[in-house]
Amino acid sequence: MNTLNRSIKFALFGTALSALAPMHVAAQQSQVDISVQPLGQALNLLSQQTGTVIIAPSRLVSNKRAVATSGELSVLNAVKNLLQGSGLEAHEEPSGAIVIKKAVKGTQTQSRRASTYQAPMDEVVVTALKRDSSLQDTPVAISVLGGDELKAQGVTDFTDLIDSLSGISINSAFGGPENSFITIRGIGGADDYKPNGNPSVALHVDGIYQTSNAYLSMPLFDLERIEVLKGPQGTLYGRNTTAGAINAITRAPGEELNGYADIEYGSYDFVSGTAAVGGKVSDNLGVRVAVLMEQGGGFMDGKGAGNFAGFVPEGTEGIVPPVADPGERDGFGDADLFAFRGTAVYDFDDVTSLTLHYFTSQDRGDTRQYDRIAFADDNPALNAGEGNDPYDFYTSEYYSHEIDVSGFSGDFNRQLQSGLNLDVLFALQSSERNVSGNGDGTSFPRYQYNFDDELDQTSLEIRLSDATGGEFDWIAGAFFINDSVDFTSNWTSYAVLSQYSSPYNQRRNSFATFGNIDWNISNDLVISGGLRYTKDNAKFRGENIDADPWGLSVFEETFKTDANFSWDREFDDSNVSGKLAIQYFINDNLNVFASVSTAYRGGGFDGTSIFSEEETQPFESEEVLAYEAGARYVTDSINLTFDLFSYDFEELQATARLSNDTNGRTNVGEATVRGAEASIAVTLYEANDHKITFNTAGTYLDTEITEFSSNRVNDVISTIGDPLPGSPEWSQTAALNYQTSLTNNTQLNARVNYSYHGEESNRLNAGDGNTAPSYNLLGVRLDVTFANGLNVYAYGRNITDEVYFLELNGGARLVGAPATYGGGVSYAF
């Protein structure tokens, strides 16, 4: 059998994330001695001799001969020598990996500092399969945004991805914008926003799983790229991936001294600064440090308490404190953020490396507020005098938040023997948050909350793999994670005439073993299979406290339950998830694939405020059966992808009415998701130092709740047949980019961005008051990059000043940002 088979993936560091692999070997001089032989075999030998990741699809290198190469050469030059006369060329990734691709005649030299450049699909190295592969050869639906693209679109945390990619939404539910969750392809919109919940989207930073939606607001900066895997990923990524996985990959130190500094100023006195510097400090050690600072940008105007200033419920004068009036405040919603990351890569020898990360951030910004619809259209008992301006709001307090995140992680990698690689990822991480607000968007404290939580997590993943491109490529490993949540929700309620709380703690352990094998039947056909076994245990303890400080509490009458109780519960579960896939390369440019898989979202306990003992009972894991098929077509001037998917959910988790008429997390029924996605990136024109490119991606969703359980007959009738929350029928993104070279090697980039987001609900049983209308956003950006590394840029976002809403919650609404403009200066070296 042909030992090259479909794809030859050479890596001394095997399955190590390319972003974390040592980057010095490609630039160092090495003694090379390779005779005339098959090209794939020669590249394999060079990879073993130098310890460099070389990705060479066999559809390109099969039936080609290498040119004899010897002498003291850098790896990149050695590869170029081997490729002479083959019609192929070597492209070096920022990670240090070398990708072999077809040579393009007349290609313009691309400045490495061009701020909006995107590599063609077949050049991009991804780690979606927990090993290095080219994007074109990865048989899953995946979107990749490079670091420069993320900067151009203003992405600084996970939630900013919403208008950068189709098929993604965000929901905030009652908890406000600081308590949110992401949906992908309509999956995740019924998630729990509290910190002990099980997200449907698995967030990762440098391969480290983030256990809670609390980390959604974690700042992202100095990134190499973000990979978004769409659809269930139960085999390699495990629990809580029914919607997909997102992996943010930070930049490694680099071989030579490199770095940048960037200062930006924008509308509403927004100021941002980022800087990073990295490089080798010794033959074996590389170090990188990066910082981020953000201030200002608040576009809301507070009008104080309005009609409710001084209000107390009737008959409680002198007992219940009156509603305070904080006065007016313009420009509310300012950022106040600082973050730092340090990275070190140490090479013990040619086959052993250790990468360490330390991260910390401090967020003291304003908590974005809901406003309400106009007074004439609203319940006067909740409206403080709101007009039609969605950027004005009324409140009894201007809320700010305190969010601190810190963590330490590492990746140890060693080649045990030829073709056998060991990879160990470990992490310690913690978060402390204090967030307050009024989910009704009014100054009347009907239900005013303060959420205080502390999170800690410890994780370890050990992987063995052989990904040398032989007849079988495989990966096997074990994963362990322990996370703890201490959470207190404090409420002040004029509706309940009391102050009450429900402090709890949850301790959860999860252990998994997994394996995946790719059988390279021929150069053109690959069959893959994988299994994962997971064992979960969660302990949930807490109490309900009705403080009744005014002696007027109607807690028990309001929630139809006894107050002041405690609980101590435990939940055990196990799951086996699997995947079977087939991929066929029709020719050098076109491949197709199909798969069937299962995944699950862990069961557990309600993370919302506990007002009844029924809410303390565990719910079962949610399971999905997924079918997917796709095609990838790549030429020198066009990249085309197409995906079809079908998901069937059982034991759907959501918040619903329980028997005592309170809200609680439970298993509510079944649902289906059907849809399609397509993307195209095309070079429209390229000649005489001018290049025009266009790319667009769109997602169509057809989701439906097919079975629903509730104690309310009307809820059952009104919910069956509804779409899932967070599932717009259509969403689309597009970008048109013009690039040209000016005098003195100066480069100009002009870009226009567009995104469309269809209407979507934010909850089950959604009516008009919980369905946000569709919206369109248009943005522009202009960059001028000089040969010395100086870059001057200007941008506009939502330049049509469209009024749009991220969420509607009855009479309350969360408005998106109006037109904003800004610019900045950066310097890279």
Tab-separated table of C-alpha atoms in Angstrom, residues 13-279:
chain	number	residue	atom	x	y	z
A	13	PHE	CA	6.176	17.458	17.485
A	14	GLY	CA	3.291	15.430	16.066
A	15	THR	CA	-0.001	16.555	17.464
A	16	ALA	CA	1.351	19.655	19.182
A	17	LEU	CA	-0.672	22.741	18.405
A	18	SER	CA	1.188	24.527	15.672
A	19	ALA	CA	0.687	27.822	17.465
A	20	LEU	CA	2.594	26.449	20.442
A	21	ALA	CA	5.383	24.560	18.656
A	22	PRO	CA	8.938	25.897	18.813
A	23	MET	CA	9.516	28.290	15.933
A	24	HIS	CA	13.272	28.448	15.710
A	25	VAL	CA	14.042	25.389	13.616
A	26	ALA	CA	12.808	26.774	10.288
A	27	ALA	CA	15.228	29.682	10.490
A	28	GLN	CA	18.224	27.821	11.935
A	29	GLN	CA	20.872	26.323	9.694
A	30	SER	CA	20.936	22.532	9.716
A	31	GLN	CA	23.097	19.955	7.999
A	32	VAL	CA	20.892	18.424	5.282
A	33	ASP	CA	21.738	15.419	3.135
A	34	ILE	CA	18.840	14.070	1.057
A	35	SER	CA	19.294	12.087	-2.146
A	36	VAL	CA	16.987	11.837	-5.171
A	37	GLN	CA	13.853	9.957	-4.068
A	38	PRO	CA	10.051	10.318	-4.024
A	39	LEU	CA	9.186	13.860	-2.942
A	40	GLY	CA	6.923	12.814	-0.102
A	41	GLN	CA	9.572	10.505	1.284
A	42	ALA	CA	12.186	13.251	1.056
A	43	LEU	CA	10.009	15.732	2.910
A	44	ASN	CA	9.359	13.144	5.597
A	45	LEU	CA	13.090	12.631	6.018
A	46	LEU	CA	13.711	16.392	6.224
A	47	SER	CA	11.015	16.738	8.878
A	48	GLN	CA	12.628	14.014	10.982
A	49	GLN	CA	16.097	15.511	10.576
A	50	THR	CA	15.085	19.051	11.557
A	51	GLY	CA	12.026	18.657	13.801
A	52	THR	CA	9.801	20.880	11.666
A	53	VAL	CA	6.094	20.537	10.978
A	54	ILE	CA	5.723	20.031	7.203
A	55	ILE	CA	2.237	19.576	5.756
A	56	ALA	CA	2.189	18.213	2.223
A	57	PRO	CA	-1.066	16.751	0.870
A	58	SER	CA	-0.271	13.670	-1.153
A	59	ARG	CA	-2.565	14.875	-3.941
A	60	LEU	CA	0.206	17.419	-4.577
A	61	VAL	CA	3.397	15.441	-3.919
A	62	SER	CA	2.531	11.940	-5.153
A	63	ASN	CA	4.297	10.839	-8.348
A	64	LYS	CA	6.868	13.646	-7.977
A	65	ARG	CA	10.628	13.302	-7.373
A	66	ALA	CA	12.738	15.391	-5.033
A	67	VAL	CA	15.866	17.205	-6.157
A	68	ALA	CA	19.005	16.070	-4.312
A	69	THR	CA	19.757	18.554	-1.528
A	70	SER	CA	22.758	18.769	0.790
A	71	GLY	CA	24.677	21.329	2.814
A	72	GLU	CA	24.156	23.729	5.732
A	73	LEU	CA	20.685	25.125	4.995
A	74	SER	CA	17.665	26.543	6.723
A	75	VAL	CA	14.653	24.238	6.645
A	76	LEU	CA	12.717	26.590	4.394
A	77	ASN	CA	15.540	26.767	1.858
A	78	ALA	CA	15.987	23.017	2.017
A	79	VAL	CA	12.298	22.509	1.234
A	80	LYS	CA	12.524	24.950	-1.665
A	81	ASN	CA	15.454	22.992	-3.090
A	82	LEU	CA	13.557	19.710	-2.824
A	83	LEU	CA	10.574	21.268	-4.652
A	84	GLN	CA	12.521	22.583	-7.648
A	85	GLY	CA	10.725	21.790	-10.910
A	86	SER	CA	7.710	20.276	-9.110
A	87	GLY	CA	5.295	23.163	-9.671
A	88	LEU	CA	4.954	23.453	-5.885
A	89	GLU	CA	6.082	26.070	-3.399
A	90	ALA	CA	6.685	26.261	0.343
A	91	HIS	CA	4.755	28.652	2.557
A	92	GLU	CA	5.935	29.267	6.122
A	93	GLU	CA	3.177	29.818	8.683
A	94	PRO	CA	3.622	32.221	11.633
A	95	SER	CA	3.630	29.101	13.824
A	96	GLY	CA	6.767	27.825	12.080
A	97	ALA	CA	4.960	25.076	10.181
A	98	ILE	CA	5.701	24.761	6.458
A	99	VAL	CA	2.809	24.121	4.087
A	100	ILE	CA	3.312	22.805	0.551
A	101	LYS	CA	0.953	24.254	-2.047
A	102	LYS	CA	0.725	24.676	-5.783
A	103	ALA	CA	2.810	27.523	-7.163
A	104	VAL	CA	0.835	30.478	-8.494
A	105	LYS	CA	2.265	32.279	-11.498
A	106	GLY	CA	2.512	36.013	-11.218
A	107	THR	CA	1.731	36.113	-7.510
A	108	GLN	CA	2.488	39.488	-5.977
A	109	THR	CA	4.814	39.566	-3.024
A	110	GLN	CA	2.691	39.980	0.086
A	111	SER	CA	3.872	42.261	2.853
A	112	ARG	CA	3.926	40.356	6.110
A	113	ARG	CA	2.610	43.440	7.843
A	114	ALA	CA	-0.476	43.891	5.666
A	115	SER	CA	-3.197	44.221	8.258
A	116	THR	CA	-6.049	42.597	6.342
A	117	TYR	CA	-4.313	39.837	4.410
A	118	GLN	CA	-5.982	36.409	4.565
A	119	ALA	CA	-4.116	33.312	3.423
A	120	PRO	CA	-5.816	31.054	0.871
A	121	MET	CA	-7.653	28.105	2.360
A	122	ASP	CA	-5.083	25.502	1.360
A	123	GLU	CA	-2.311	27.478	3.109
A	124	VAL	CA	-3.990	27.757	6.513
A	125	VAL	CA	-2.804	25.327	9.177
A	126	VAL	CA	-5.463	24.420	11.745
A	127	THR	CA	-5.519	22.192	14.805
A	128	ALA	CA	-9.244	21.413	14.771
A	129	LEU	CA	-8.538	17.662	14.815
A	130	LYS	CA	-5.995	18.108	17.641
A	131	ARG	CA	-3.188	17.717	15.129
A	132	ASP	CA	-1.814	19.943	12.415
A	133	SER	CA	-3.635	19.814	9.083
A	134	SER	CA	-4.383	22.158	6.231
A	135	LEU	CA	-7.813	23.740	6.307
A	136	GLN	CA	-8.640	22.283	2.901
A	137	ASP	CA	-8.037	18.741	4.186
A	138	THR	CA	-10.060	19.045	7.408
A	139	PRO	CA	-13.373	17.145	7.029
A	140	VAL	CA	-15.410	19.290	9.426
A	141	ALA	CA	-17.245	22.584	9.075
A	142	ILE	CA	-14.722	25.120	10.323
A	143	SER	CA	-14.313	28.889	10.043
A	144	VAL	CA	-10.955	30.524	10.683
A	145	LEU	CA	-10.273	34.183	11.435
A	146	GLY	CA	-6.623	35.259	11.496
A	147	GLY	CA	-5.237	37.692	14.034
A	148	ASP	CA	-5.148	40.631	11.626
A	149	GLU	CA	-8.700	39.938	10.498
A	150	LEU	CA	-9.843	39.829	14.127
A	151	LYS	CA	-8.182	43.182	14.758
A	152	ALA	CA	-9.758	44.703	11.659
A	153	GLN	CA	-13.231	43.610	12.777
A	154	GLY	CA	-12.785	44.728	16.379
A	155	VAL	CA	-13.008	41.259	17.934
A	156	THR	CA	-11.734	41.418	21.539
A	157	ASP	CA	-13.755	38.627	23.179
A	158	PHE	CA	-15.769	35.554	22.192
A	159	THR	CA	-19.040	37.485	21.922
A	160	ASP	CA	-17.612	39.793	19.231
A	161	LEU	CA	-17.613	36.845	16.817
A	162	ILE	CA	-21.388	37.193	16.354
A	163	ASP	CA	-21.291	39.650	13.461
A	164	SER	CA	-18.034	38.261	12.021
A	165	LEU	CA	-19.341	34.778	11.152
A	166	SER	CA	-22.639	33.490	9.829
A	167	GLY	CA	-24.658	30.969	11.815
A	168	ILE	CA	-23.637	32.347	15.240
A	169	SER	CA	-25.825	34.225	17.745
A	170	ILE	CA	-25.639	35.408	21.337
A	171	ASN	CA	-28.340	35.366	23.982
A	172	SER	CA	-28.321	37.173	27.315
A	173	ALA	CA	-31.671	36.040	28.796
A	174	PHE	CA	-32.513	37.713	32.126
A	175	GLY	CA	-28.931	37.895	33.324
A	176	GLY	CA	-27.957	40.862	31.182
A	177	PRO	CA	-25.114	41.182	28.691
A	178	GLU	CA	-22.492	40.080	31.233
A	179	ASN	CA	-24.325	36.734	31.615
A	180	SER	CA	-24.557	35.469	28.051
A	181	PHE	CA	-24.195	32.357	25.942
A	182	ILE	CA	-23.388	31.635	22.295
A	183	THR	CA	-25.411	29.573	19.840
A	184	ILE	CA	-24.012	27.943	16.699
A	185	ARG	CA	-26.408	26.758	14.009
A	186	GLY	CA	-29.351	27.316	16.346
A	187	ILE	CA	-27.916	25.157	19.137
A	188	GLY	CA	-27.384	26.682	22.574
A	189	GLY	CA	-30.152	29.274	22.696
A	190	ALA	CA	-31.827	27.469	25.577
A	191	ASP	CA	-28.614	27.301	27.658
A	192	ASP	CA	-28.308	28.386	31.264
A	193	TYR	CA	-26.454	31.681	31.644
A	194	LYS	CA	-25.361	30.990	35.229
A	195	PRO	CA	-21.745	29.951	35.926
A	196	ASN	CA	-22.423	26.320	36.883
A	197	GLY	CA	-24.314	25.542	33.683
A	198	ASN	CA	-23.301	23.309	30.796
A	199	PRO	CA	-22.662	25.367	27.650
A	200	SER	CA	-23.485	23.934	24.231
A	201	VAL	CA	-20.411	25.641	22.757
A	202	ALA	CA	-17.042	24.540	24.148
A	203	LEU	CA	-14.701	27.511	24.500
A	204	HIS	CA	-10.932	26.886	24.409
A	205	VAL	CA	-7.904	29.130	24.750
A	206	ASP	CA	-4.679	27.543	23.500
A	207	GLY	CA	-6.377	24.160	23.677
A	208	ILE	CA	-7.566	24.610	27.294
A	209	TYR	CA	-11.289	24.026	27.826
A	210	GLN	CA	-13.197	26.821	29.582
A	211	THR	CA	-15.804	25.185	31.795
A	212	SER	CA	-18.314	28.019	32.055
A	213	ASN	CA	-20.098	30.687	30.029
A	214	ALA	CA	-18.656	33.054	32.631
A	215	TYR	CA	-15.504	33.078	30.487
A	216	LEU	CA	-17.309	34.470	27.438
A	217	SER	CA	-16.215	37.986	28.380
A	218	MET	CA	-12.564	36.927	28.728
A	219	PRO	CA	-10.512	39.422	26.675
A	220	LEU	CA	-8.862	38.034	23.533
A	221	PHE	CA	-5.765	39.768	22.188
A	222	ASP	CA	-2.438	39.077	20.498
A	223	LEU	CA	-4.044	36.181	18.645
A	224	GLU	CA	-2.691	34.079	15.827
A	225	ARG	CA	-6.205	32.940	14.897
A	226	ILE	CA	-9.593	31.736	16.106
A	227	GLU	CA	-10.981	28.428	14.855
A	228	VAL	CA	-14.759	27.922	15.043
A	229	LEU	CA	-15.874	24.304	14.618
A	230	LYS	CA	-19.566	24.188	13.742
A	231	GLY	CA	-21.670	21.206	14.693
A	232	PRO	CA	-21.326	18.532	17.398
A	233	GLN	CA	-17.743	17.609	18.340
A	234	GLY	CA	-18.342	14.857	20.879
A	235	THR	CA	-15.401	12.576	20.051
A	236	LEU	CA	-12.300	14.761	20.202
A	237	TYR	CA	-13.725	17.594	22.321
A	238	GLY	CA	-16.196	15.711	24.496
A	239	ARG	CA	-18.858	17.028	26.832
A	240	ASN	CA	-20.757	20.232	26.064
A	241	THR	CA	-19.975	20.430	22.347
A	242	THR	CA	-23.440	19.815	20.904
A	243	ALA	CA	-23.217	23.153	19.082
A	244	GLY	CA	-19.509	23.132	18.335
A	245	ALA	CA	-16.196	24.394	19.707
A	246	ILE	CA	-14.277	27.661	19.542
A	247	ASN	CA	-10.515	27.718	20.004
A	248	ALA	CA	-8.577	30.965	20.398
A	249	ILE	CA	-4.877	30.473	19.682
A	250	THR	CA	-2.438	33.093	20.922
A	251	ARG	CA	0.811	34.067	19.268
A	252	ALA	CA	4.022	32.262	20.114
A	253	PRO	CA	7.332	34.061	20.823
A	254	GLY	CA	8.930	33.605	17.393
A	255	GLU	CA	12.533	33.053	16.430
A	256	GLU	CA	13.703	36.650	15.998
A	257	LEU	CA	12.836	39.714	18.031
A	258	ASN	CA	9.373	40.815	16.933
A	259	GLY	CA	6.428	42.751	18.244
A	260	TYR	CA	4.068	45.635	17.759
A	261	ALA	CA	2.327	48.508	19.512
A	262	ASP	CA	-1.126	49.837	18.614
A	263	ILE	CA	-3.053	52.875	19.840
A	264	GLU	CA	-6.687	53.411	18.782
A	265	TYR	CA	-9.195	56.200	19.417
A	266	GLY	CA	-12.858	56.009	18.482
A	267	SER	CA	-16.353	57.345	18.978
A	268	TYR	CA	-17.630	57.997	22.492
A	269	ASP	CA	-14.054	58.560	23.688
A	270	PHE	CA	-13.082	54.948	23.194
A	271	VAL	CA	-9.350	54.393	23.705
A	272	SER	CA	-7.560	51.098	23.208
A	273	GLY	CA	-3.942	50.111	23.396
A	274	THR	CA	-2.283	46.772	22.658
A	275	ALA	CA	1.368	45.832	22.595
A	276	ALA	CA	3.433	42.679	22.402
A	277	VAL	CA	7.071	41.708	22.104
A	278	GLY	CA	8.616	38.277	21.699
A	279	GLY	CA	11.661	36.410	20.560
